[in-house]
Amino acid sequence: DHDGARENTESTSNSVAPHADAIRNPFTIDVEDYYHVSALAPAIPRVWRDEVTMIRTVLRLWLGDIAAEPDRWIAENCELAFGLQPSPDYDEASRADPVQLPGGWLLRGSVDLIERRAVIGDLRVIDYKTGSNRTRNDLIIGGGETLQPLLYALAVESIFDVPVAFSRLFFSTSK
């Protein structure tokens, strides 16, 4: 009974989860652990193992990306929407009105993540993508085909009146 196990965990002194070690080190999660398999796994065991392997790979890539950066970035906003219908899933700083860009263009969208550089205070805009990364390493706007990072940077600067130092697409898969 999973509810009973959860209640038992919550009532334990200092409220230490039974899988605290797995949370601290996500690479050691036992994919055959009964609780996780019975609560989360699909009916086909191979699908479960493949999905867990993919999540581990994505997490390693993400942690490697963070470790390679000399600057310390702190998450400020997640799912910052502008010009979209209000939703409880959006960041509290979201706004219903579209952002007016230079030239009078109105932009609607939702920025996945906005981070602030700890020392300088400027911002970084990240839009997470799934699937294969088909962009070149030196890509700026790709002849107009990849305008999203640039447009989101302009929108974020307009909303917060803080310069955006970087705006990028982040492909969260290794394909």
mmCIF file with all atom_site columns, C-alpha atoms in Angstrom:
data_model
loop_
_atom_site.group_PDB
_atom_site.id
_atom_site.type_symbol
_atom_site.label_atom_id
_atom_site.label_alt_id
_atom_site.label_comp_id
_atom_site.label_asym_id
_atom_site.label_entity_id
_atom_site.label_seq_id
_atom_site.pdbx_PDB_ins_code
_atom_site.Cartn_x
_atom_site.Cartn_y
_atom_site.Cartn_z
_atom_site.occupancy
_atom_site.B_iso_or_equiv
_atom_site.pdbx_formal_charge
_atom_site.auth_seq_id
_atom_site.auth_comp_id
_atom_site.auth_asym_id
_atom_site.auth_atom_id
_atom_site.pdbx_PDB_model_num
ATOM 1   C CA . ASP A 1 1   ? 0.000  0.000  0.000   1.00 0.00 ? 1   ASP A CA 1
ATOM 2   C CA . HIS A 1 2   ? 1.727  3.149  -1.219  1.00 0.00 ? 2   HIS A CA 1
ATOM 3   C CA . ASP A 1 3   ? -0.393 5.558  0.810   1.00 0.00 ? 3   ASP A CA 1
ATOM 4   C CA . GLY A 1 4   ? 0.573  3.779  4.009   1.00 0.00 ? 4   GLY A CA 1
ATOM 5   C CA . ALA A 1 5   ? 4.247  3.934  3.073   1.00 0.00 ? 5   ALA A CA 1
ATOM 6   C CA . ARG A 1 6   ? 3.940  7.645  2.370   1.00 0.00 ? 6   ARG A CA 1
ATOM 7   C CA . GLU A 1 7   ? 2.185  8.312  5.680   1.00 0.00 ? 7   GLU A CA 1
ATOM 8   C CA . ASN A 1 8   ? 4.874  6.340  7.515   1.00 0.00 ? 8   ASN A CA 1
ATOM 9   C CA . THR A 1 9   ? 7.603  8.379  5.842   1.00 0.00 ? 9   THR A CA 1
ATOM 10  C CA . GLU A 1 10  ? 5.956  11.676 6.752   1.00 0.00 ? 10  GLU A CA 1
ATOM 11  C CA . SER A 1 11  ? 5.534  10.742 10.391  1.00 0.00 ? 11  SER A CA 1
ATOM 12  C CA . THR A 1 12  ? 9.154  9.637  10.877  1.00 0.00 ? 12  THR A CA 1
ATOM 13  C CA . SER A 1 13  ? 11.213 11.953 13.061  1.00 0.00 ? 13  SER A CA 1
ATOM 14  C CA . ASN A 1 14  ? 13.219 14.412 10.948  1.00 0.00 ? 14  ASN A CA 1
ATOM 15  C CA . SER A 1 15  ? 11.025 13.265 8.038   1.00 0.00 ? 15  SER A CA 1
ATOM 16  C CA . VAL A 1 16  ? 13.784 11.532 6.064   1.00 0.00 ? 16  VAL A CA 1
ATOM 17  C CA . ALA A 1 17  ? 12.436 9.951  2.905   1.00 0.00 ? 17  ALA A CA 1
ATOM 18  C CA . PRO A 1 18  ? 13.288 6.271  2.439   1.00 0.00 ? 18  PRO A CA 1
ATOM 19  C CA . HIS A 1 19  ? 14.899 7.132  -0.895  1.00 0.00 ? 19  HIS A CA 1
ATOM 20  C CA . ALA A 1 20  ? 16.913 10.153 0.276   1.00 0.00 ? 20  ALA A CA 1
ATOM 21  C CA . ASP A 1 21  ? 20.137 8.611  -1.054  1.00 0.00 ? 21  ASP A CA 1
ATOM 22  C CA . ALA A 1 22  ? 18.563 8.250  -4.499  1.00 0.00 ? 22  ALA A CA 1
ATOM 23  C CA . ILE A 1 23  ? 17.472 11.880 -4.432  1.00 0.00 ? 23  ILE A CA 1
ATOM 24  C CA . ARG A 1 24  ? 20.984 13.033 -3.548  1.00 0.00 ? 24  ARG A CA 1
ATOM 25  C CA . ASN A 1 25  ? 22.496 10.769 -6.213  1.00 0.00 ? 25  ASN A CA 1
ATOM 26  C CA . PRO A 1 26  ? 19.970 10.191 -9.016  1.00 0.00 ? 26  PRO A CA 1
ATOM 27  C CA . PHE A 1 27  ? 22.320 7.850  -10.837 1.00 0.00 ? 27  PHE A CA 1
ATOM 28  C CA . THR A 1 28  ? 21.909 5.146  -8.192  1.00 0.00 ? 28  THR A CA 1
ATOM 29  C CA . ILE A 1 29  ? 18.134 4.766  -8.300  1.00 0.00 ? 29  ILE A CA 1
ATOM 30  C CA . ASP A 1 30  ? 17.302 1.069  -8.388  1.00 0.00 ? 30  ASP A CA 1
ATOM 31  C CA . VAL A 1 31  ? 15.059 0.746  -11.441 1.00 0.00 ? 31  VAL A CA 1
ATOM 32  C CA . GLU A 1 32  ? 13.733 -2.526 -10.081 1.00 0.00 ? 32  GLU A CA 1
ATOM 33  C CA . ASP A 1 33  ? 12.715 -0.958 -6.749  1.00 0.00 ? 33  ASP A CA 1
ATOM 34  C CA . TYR A 1 34  ? 9.214  -2.275 -6.080  1.00 0.00 ? 34  TYR A CA 1
ATOM 35  C CA . TYR A 1 35  ? 7.702  1.053  -5.043  1.00 0.00 ? 35  TYR A CA 1
ATOM 36  C CA . HIS A 1 36  ? 8.894  2.937  -8.097  1.00 0.00 ? 36  HIS A CA 1
ATOM 37  C CA . VAL A 1 37  ? 8.141  0.142  -10.546 1.00 0.00 ? 37  VAL A CA 1
ATOM 38  C CA . SER A 1 38  ? 4.627  -0.534 -9.253  1.00 0.00 ? 38  SER A CA 1
ATOM 39  C CA . ALA A 1 39  ? 3.701  3.147  -8.966  1.00 0.00 ? 39  ALA A CA 1
ATOM 40  C CA . LEU A 1 40  ? 5.312  4.543  -12.099 1.00 0.00 ? 40  LEU A CA 1
ATOM 41  C CA . ALA A 1 41  ? 6.337  1.880  -14.579 1.00 0.00 ? 41  ALA A CA 1
ATOM 42  C CA . PRO A 1 42  ? 4.374  1.015  -17.708 1.00 0.00 ? 42  PRO A CA 1
ATOM 43  C CA . ALA A 1 43  ? 3.253  -2.549 -18.272 1.00 0.00 ? 43  ALA A CA 1
ATOM 44  C CA . ILE A 1 44  ? 6.282  -3.375 -20.433 1.00 0.00 ? 44  ILE A CA 1
ATOM 45  C CA . PRO A 1 45  ? 9.472  -3.599 -18.322 1.00 0.00 ? 45  PRO A CA 1
ATOM 46  C CA . ARG A 1 46  ? 11.741 -2.746 -21.271 1.00 0.00 ? 46  ARG A CA 1
ATOM 47  C CA . VAL A 1 47  ? 9.931  0.594  -21.715 1.00 0.00 ? 47  VAL A CA 1
ATOM 48  C CA . TRP A 1 48  ? 10.535 1.413  -18.025 1.00 0.00 ? 48  TRP A CA 1
ATOM 49  C CA . ARG A 1 49  ? 14.237 0.597  -18.228 1.00 0.00 ? 49  ARG A CA 1
ATOM 50  C CA . ASP A 1 50  ? 14.676 2.560  -21.484 1.00 0.00 ? 50  ASP A CA 1
ATOM 51  C CA . GLU A 1 51  ? 12.916 5.624  -20.054 1.00 0.00 ? 51  GLU A CA 1
ATOM 52  C CA . VAL A 1 52  ? 14.990 5.546  -16.849 1.00 0.00 ? 52  VAL A CA 1
ATOM 53  C CA . THR A 1 53  ? 18.157 5.248  -18.960 1.00 0.00 ? 53  THR A CA 1
ATOM 54  C CA . MET A 1 54  ? 17.072 8.246  -21.062 1.00 0.00 ? 54  MET A CA 1
ATOM 55  C CA . ILE A 1 55  ? 16.344 10.318 -17.935 1.00 0.00 ? 55  ILE A CA 1
ATOM 56  C CA . ARG A 1 56  ? 19.771 9.464  -16.529 1.00 0.00 ? 56  ARG A CA 1
ATOM 57  C CA . THR A 1 57  ? 21.423 10.476 -19.813 1.00 0.00 ? 57  THR A CA 1
ATOM 58  C CA . VAL A 1 58  ? 19.566 13.798 -19.955 1.00 0.00 ? 58  VAL A CA 1
ATOM 59  C CA . LEU A 1 59  ? 20.420 14.493 -16.311 1.00 0.00 ? 59  LEU A CA 1
ATOM 60  C CA . ARG A 1 60  ? 24.111 13.766 -16.930 1.00 0.00 ? 60  ARG A CA 1
ATOM 61  C CA . LEU A 1 61  ? 24.126 16.123 -19.930 1.00 0.00 ? 61  LEU A CA 1
ATOM 62  C CA . TRP A 1 62  ? 22.394 18.846 -17.934 1.00 0.00 ? 62  TRP A CA 1
ATOM 63  C CA . LEU A 1 63  ? 24.720 18.466 -14.922 1.00 0.00 ? 63  LEU A CA 1
ATOM 64  C CA . GLY A 1 64  ? 27.733 18.448 -17.241 1.00 0.00 ? 64  GLY A CA 1
ATOM 65  C CA . ASP A 1 65  ? 26.517 21.672 -18.850 1.00 0.00 ? 65  ASP A CA 1
ATOM 66  C CA . ILE A 1 66  ? 26.138 23.322 -15.443 1.00 0.00 ? 66  ILE A CA 1
ATOM 67  C CA . ALA A 1 67  ? 29.533 22.099 -14.223 1.00 0.00 ? 67  ALA A CA 1
ATOM 68  C CA . ALA A 1 68  ? 31.280 23.454 -17.331 1.00 0.00 ? 68  ALA A CA 1
ATOM 69  C CA . GLU A 1 69  ? 30.113 27.032 -16.726 1.00 0.00 ? 69  GLU A CA 1
ATOM 70  C CA . PRO A 1 70  ? 32.387 29.424 -14.854 1.00 0.00 ? 70  PRO A CA 1
ATOM 71  C CA . ASP A 1 71  ? 29.528 31.761 -13.870 1.00 0.00 ? 71  ASP A CA 1
ATOM 72  C CA . ARG A 1 72  ? 26.932 30.986 -11.233 1.00 0.00 ? 72  ARG A CA 1
ATOM 73  C CA . TRP A 1 73  ? 23.385 31.321 -12.578 1.00 0.00 ? 73  TRP A CA 1
ATOM 74  C CA . ILE A 1 74  ? 20.353 31.282 -10.292 1.00 0.00 ? 74  ILE A CA 1
ATOM 75  C CA . ALA A 1 75  ? 16.893 30.341 -11.535 1.00 0.00 ? 75  ALA A CA 1
ATOM 76  C CA . GLU A 1 76  ? 14.540 33.322 -11.295 1.00 0.00 ? 76  GLU A CA 1
ATOM 77  C CA . ASN A 1 77  ? 11.471 32.489 -13.357 1.00 0.00 ? 77  ASN A CA 1
ATOM 78  C CA . CYS A 1 78  ? 10.070 29.300 -14.821 1.00 0.00 ? 78  CYS A CA 1
ATOM 79  C CA . GLU A 1 79  ? 7.335  29.271 -17.472 1.00 0.00 ? 79  GLU A CA 1
ATOM 80  C CA . LEU A 1 80  ? 7.110  33.059 -17.698 1.00 0.00 ? 80  LEU A CA 1
ATOM 81  C CA . ALA A 1 81  ? 4.142  33.679 -19.995 1.00 0.00 ? 81  ALA A CA 1
ATOM 82  C CA . PHE A 1 82  ? 3.174  36.875 -21.764 1.00 0.00 ? 82  PHE A CA 1
ATOM 83  C CA . GLY A 1 83  ? 0.131  37.452 -23.936 1.00 0.00 ? 83  GLY A CA 1
ATOM 84  C CA . LEU A 1 84  ? -1.356 34.070 -23.026 1.00 0.00 ? 84  LEU A CA 1
ATOM 85  C CA . GLN A 1 85  ? -4.425 33.104 -21.025 1.00 0.00 ? 85  GLN A CA 1
ATOM 86  C CA . PRO A 1 86  ? -3.594 32.992 -17.273 1.00 0.00 ? 86  PRO A CA 1
ATOM 87  C CA . SER A 1 87  ? -2.776 29.550 -15.897 1.00 0.00 ? 87  SER A CA 1
ATOM 88  C CA . PRO A 1 88  ? -1.647 28.268 -12.479 1.00 0.00 ? 88  PRO A CA 1
ATOM 89  C CA . ASP A 1 89  ? 1.208  26.552 -14.350 1.00 0.00 ? 89  ASP A CA 1
ATOM 90  C CA . TYR A 1 90  ? 2.768  29.897 -15.295 1.00 0.00 ? 90  TYR A CA 1
ATOM 91  C CA . ASP A 1 91  ? 5.255  31.885 -13.240 1.00 0.00 ? 91  ASP A CA 1
ATOM 92  C CA . GLU A 1 92  ? 3.699  34.455 -10.908 1.00 0.00 ? 92  GLU A CA 1
ATOM 93  C CA . ALA A 1 93  ? 5.483  37.241 -12.820 1.00 0.00 ? 93  ALA A CA 1
ATOM 94  C CA . SER A 1 94  ? 3.606  36.274 -15.993 1.00 0.00 ? 94  SER A CA 1
ATOM 95  C CA . ARG A 1 95  ? 1.376  38.823 -17.660 1.00 0.00 ? 95  ARG A CA 1
ATOM 96  C CA . ALA A 1 96  ? -1.780 38.519 -19.716 1.00 0.00 ? 96  ALA A CA 1
ATOM 97  C CA . ASP A 1 97  ? -0.813 41.303 -22.130 1.00 0.00 ? 97  ASP A CA 1
ATOM 98  C CA . PRO A 1 98  ? 1.579  40.609 -25.001 1.00 0.00 ? 98  PRO A CA 1
ATOM 99  C CA . VAL A 1 99  ? 4.991  42.277 -24.911 1.00 0.00 ? 99  VAL A CA 1
ATOM 100 C CA . GLN A 1 100 ? 5.550  45.153 -27.319 1.00 0.00 ? 100 GLN A CA 1
ATOM 101 C CA . LEU A 1 101 ? 8.922  44.801 -28.991 1.00 0.00 ? 101 LEU A CA 1
ATOM 102 C CA . PRO A 1 102 ? 10.912 47.607 -30.624 1.00 0.00 ? 102 PRO A CA 1
ATOM 103 C CA . GLY A 1 103 ? 9.183  48.476 -33.875 1.00 0.00 ? 103 GLY A CA 1
ATOM 104 C CA . GLY A 1 104 ? 5.743  47.949 -32.328 1.00 0.00 ? 104 GLY A CA 1
ATOM 105 C CA . TRP A 1 105 ? 5.530  44.180 -32.825 1.00 0.00 ? 105 TRP A CA 1
ATOM 106 C CA . LEU A 1 106 ? 3.424  42.336 -30.215 1.00 0.00 ? 106 LEU A CA 1
ATOM 107 C CA . LEU A 1 107 ? 4.800  39.029 -28.963 1.00 0.00 ? 107 LEU A CA 1
ATOM 108 C CA . ARG A 1 108 ? 3.039  36.223 -27.103 1.00 0.00 ? 108 ARG A CA 1
ATOM 109 C CA . GLY A 1 109 ? 4.850  33.245 -25.635 1.00 0.00 ? 109 GLY A CA 1
ATOM 110 C CA . SER A 1 110 ? 6.189  31.414 -22.631 1.00 0.00 ? 110 SER A CA 1
ATOM 111 C CA . VAL A 1 111 ? 9.865  31.372 -21.641 1.00 0.00 ? 111 VAL A CA 1
ATOM 112 C CA . ASP A 1 112 ? 10.904 28.064 -20.092 1.00 0.00 ? 112 ASP A CA 1
ATOM 113 C CA . LEU A 1 113 ? 13.590 29.422 -17.760 1.00 0.00 ? 113 LEU A CA 1
ATOM 114 C CA . ILE A 1 114 ? 15.108 32.784 -16.840 1.00 0.00 ? 114 ILE A CA 1
ATOM 115 C CA . GLU A 1 115 ? 18.284 32.789 -14.755 1.00 0.00 ? 115 GLU A CA 1
ATOM 116 C CA . ARG A 1 116 ? 20.157 35.670 -13.125 1.00 0.00 ? 116 ARG A CA 1
ATOM 117 C CA . ARG A 1 117 ? 23.956 35.733 -13.004 1.00 0.00 ? 117 ARG A CA 1
ATOM 118 C CA . ALA A 1 118 ? 24.901 35.928 -9.327  1.00 0.00 ? 118 ALA A CA 1
ATOM 119 C CA . VAL A 1 119 ? 27.741 38.430 -9.593  1.00 0.00 ? 119 VAL A CA 1
ATOM 120 C CA . ILE A 1 120 ? 26.649 40.720 -12.434 1.00 0.00 ? 120 ILE A CA 1
ATOM 121 C CA . GLY A 1 121 ? 22.848 40.517 -12.211 1.00 0.00 ? 121 GLY A CA 1
ATOM 122 C CA . ASP A 1 122 ? 22.146 40.193 -15.937 1.00 0.00 ? 122 ASP A CA 1
ATOM 123 C CA . LEU A 1 123 ? 19.817 37.506 -17.248 1.00 0.00 ? 123 LEU A CA 1
ATOM 124 C CA . ARG A 1 124 ? 19.982 34.338 -19.320 1.00 0.00 ? 124 ARG A CA 1
ATOM 125 C CA . VAL A 1 125 ? 16.940 33.044 -21.202 1.00 0.00 ? 125 VAL A CA 1
ATOM 126 C CA . ILE A 1 126 ? 16.666 29.324 -21.920 1.00 0.00 ? 126 ILE A CA 1
ATOM 127 C CA . ASP A 1 127 ? 14.121 27.517 -24.046 1.00 0.00 ? 127 ASP A CA 1
ATOM 128 C CA . TYR A 1 128 ? 14.296 23.746 -23.625 1.00 0.00 ? 128 TYR A CA 1
ATOM 129 C CA . LYS A 1 129 ? 13.800 21.574 -26.681 1.00 0.00 ? 129 LYS A CA 1
ATOM 130 C CA . THR A 1 130 ? 13.362 17.858 -27.153 1.00 0.00 ? 130 THR A CA 1
ATOM 131 C CA . GLY A 1 131 ? 14.464 15.930 -30.188 1.00 0.00 ? 131 GLY A CA 1
ATOM 132 C CA . SER A 1 132 ? 17.586 16.233 -32.257 1.00 0.00 ? 132 SER A CA 1
ATOM 133 C CA . ASN A 1 133 ? 19.683 19.373 -32.270 1.00 0.00 ? 133 ASN A CA 1
ATOM 134 C CA . ARG A 1 134 ? 19.965 20.296 -35.934 1.00 0.00 ? 134 ARG A CA 1
ATOM 135 C CA . THR A 1 135 ? 21.457 23.730 -35.341 1.00 0.00 ? 135 THR A CA 1
ATOM 136 C CA . ARG A 1 136 ? 25.063 24.656 -36.127 1.00 0.00 ? 136 ARG A CA 1
ATOM 137 C CA . ASN A 1 137 ? 27.455 25.570 -33.317 1.00 0.00 ? 137 ASN A CA 1
ATOM 138 C CA . ASP A 1 138 ? 27.871 29.113 -34.662 1.00 0.00 ? 138 ASP A CA 1
ATOM 139 C CA . LEU A 1 139 ? 24.137 29.663 -35.226 1.00 0.00 ? 139 LEU A CA 1
ATOM 140 C CA . ILE A 1 140 ? 22.807 33.126 -34.379 1.00 0.00 ? 140 ILE A CA 1
ATOM 141 C CA . ILE A 1 141 ? 19.365 33.345 -35.986 1.00 0.00 ? 141 ILE A CA 1
ATOM 142 C CA . GLY A 1 142 ? 19.764 30.795 -38.758 1.00 0.00 ? 142 GLY A CA 1
ATOM 143 C CA . GLY A 1 143 ? 18.722 33.108 -41.578 1.00 0.00 ? 143 GLY A CA 1
ATOM 144 C CA . GLY A 1 144 ? 15.575 33.984 -39.663 1.00 0.00 ? 144 GLY A CA 1
ATOM 145 C CA . GLU A 1 145 ? 14.591 30.365 -38.994 1.00 0.00 ? 145 GLU A CA 1
ATOM 146 C CA . THR A 1 146 ? 15.672 30.435 -35.343 1.00 0.00 ? 146 THR A CA 1
ATOM 147 C CA . LEU A 1 147 ? 14.362 33.727 -34.005 1.00 0.00 ? 147 LEU A CA 1
ATOM 148 C CA . GLN A 1 148 ? 12.861 32.421 -30.776 1.00 0.00 ? 148 GLN A CA 1
ATOM 149 C CA . PRO A 1 149 ? 15.911 33.028 -28.534 1.00 0.00 ? 149 PRO A CA 1
ATOM 150 C CA . LEU A 1 150 ? 16.323 36.570 -29.841 1.00 0.00 ? 150 LEU A CA 1
ATOM 151 C CA . LEU A 1 151 ? 12.625 37.429 -29.554 1.00 0.00 ? 151 LEU A CA 1
ATOM 152 C CA . TYR A 1 152 ? 12.389 35.940 -26.052 1.00 0.00 ? 152 TYR A CA 1
ATOM 153 C CA . ALA A 1 153 ? 15.463 37.944 -24.983 1.00 0.00 ? 153 ALA A CA 1
ATOM 154 C CA . LEU A 1 154 ? 13.827 41.161 -26.196 1.00 0.00 ? 154 LEU A CA 1
ATOM 155 C CA . ALA A 1 155 ? 10.590 40.273 -24.401 1.00 0.00 ? 155 ALA A CA 1
ATOM 156 C CA . VAL A 1 156 ? 12.359 39.487 -21.113 1.00 0.00 ? 156 VAL A CA 1
ATOM 157 C CA . GLU A 1 157 ? 14.361 42.732 -21.284 1.00 0.00 ? 157 GLU A CA 1
ATOM 158 C CA . SER A 1 158 ? 11.108 44.611 -21.844 1.00 0.00 ? 158 SER A CA 1
ATOM 159 C CA . ILE A 1 159 ? 9.332  42.912 -18.925 1.00 0.00 ? 159 ILE A CA 1
ATOM 160 C CA . PHE A 1 160 ? 12.119 43.204 -16.331 1.00 0.00 ? 160 PHE A CA 1
ATOM 161 C CA . ASP A 1 161 ? 14.127 46.165 -17.648 1.00 0.00 ? 161 ASP A CA 1
ATOM 162 C CA . VAL A 1 162 ? 17.307 44.123 -17.097 1.00 0.00 ? 162 VAL A CA 1
ATOM 163 C CA . PRO A 1 163 ? 19.774 43.230 -19.873 1.00 0.00 ? 163 PRO A CA 1
ATOM 164 C CA . VAL A 1 164 ? 19.752 39.674 -21.206 1.00 0.00 ? 164 VAL A CA 1
ATOM 165 C CA . ALA A 1 165 ? 23.340 38.509 -21.704 1.00 0.00 ? 165 ALA A CA 1
ATOM 166 C CA . PHE A 1 166 ? 22.477 35.146 -23.265 1.00 0.00 ? 166 PHE A CA 1
ATOM 167 C CA . SER A 1 167 ? 19.435 33.598 -24.856 1.00 0.00 ? 167 SER A CA 1
ATOM 168 C CA . ARG A 1 168 ? 19.613 30.074 -26.135 1.00 0.00 ? 168 ARG A CA 1
ATOM 169 C CA . LEU A 1 169 ? 17.917 26.866 -27.066 1.00 0.00 ? 169 LEU A CA 1
ATOM 170 C CA . PHE A 1 170 ? 18.895 23.931 -24.860 1.00 0.00 ? 170 PHE A CA 1
ATOM 171 C CA . PHE A 1 171 ? 18.407 20.497 -26.371 1.00 0.00 ? 171 PHE A CA 1
ATOM 172 C CA . SER A 1 172 ? 17.820 18.176 -23.453 1.00 0.00 ? 172 SER A CA 1
ATOM 173 C CA . THR A 1 173 ? 18.450 14.954 -25.335 1.00 0.00 ? 173 THR A CA 1
ATOM 174 C CA . SER A 1 174 ? 21.597 13.423 -26.725 1.00 0.00 ? 174 SER A CA 1
ATOM 175 C CA . LYS A 1 175 ? 20.044 12.538 -30.109 1.00 0.00 ? 175 LYS A CA 1
#
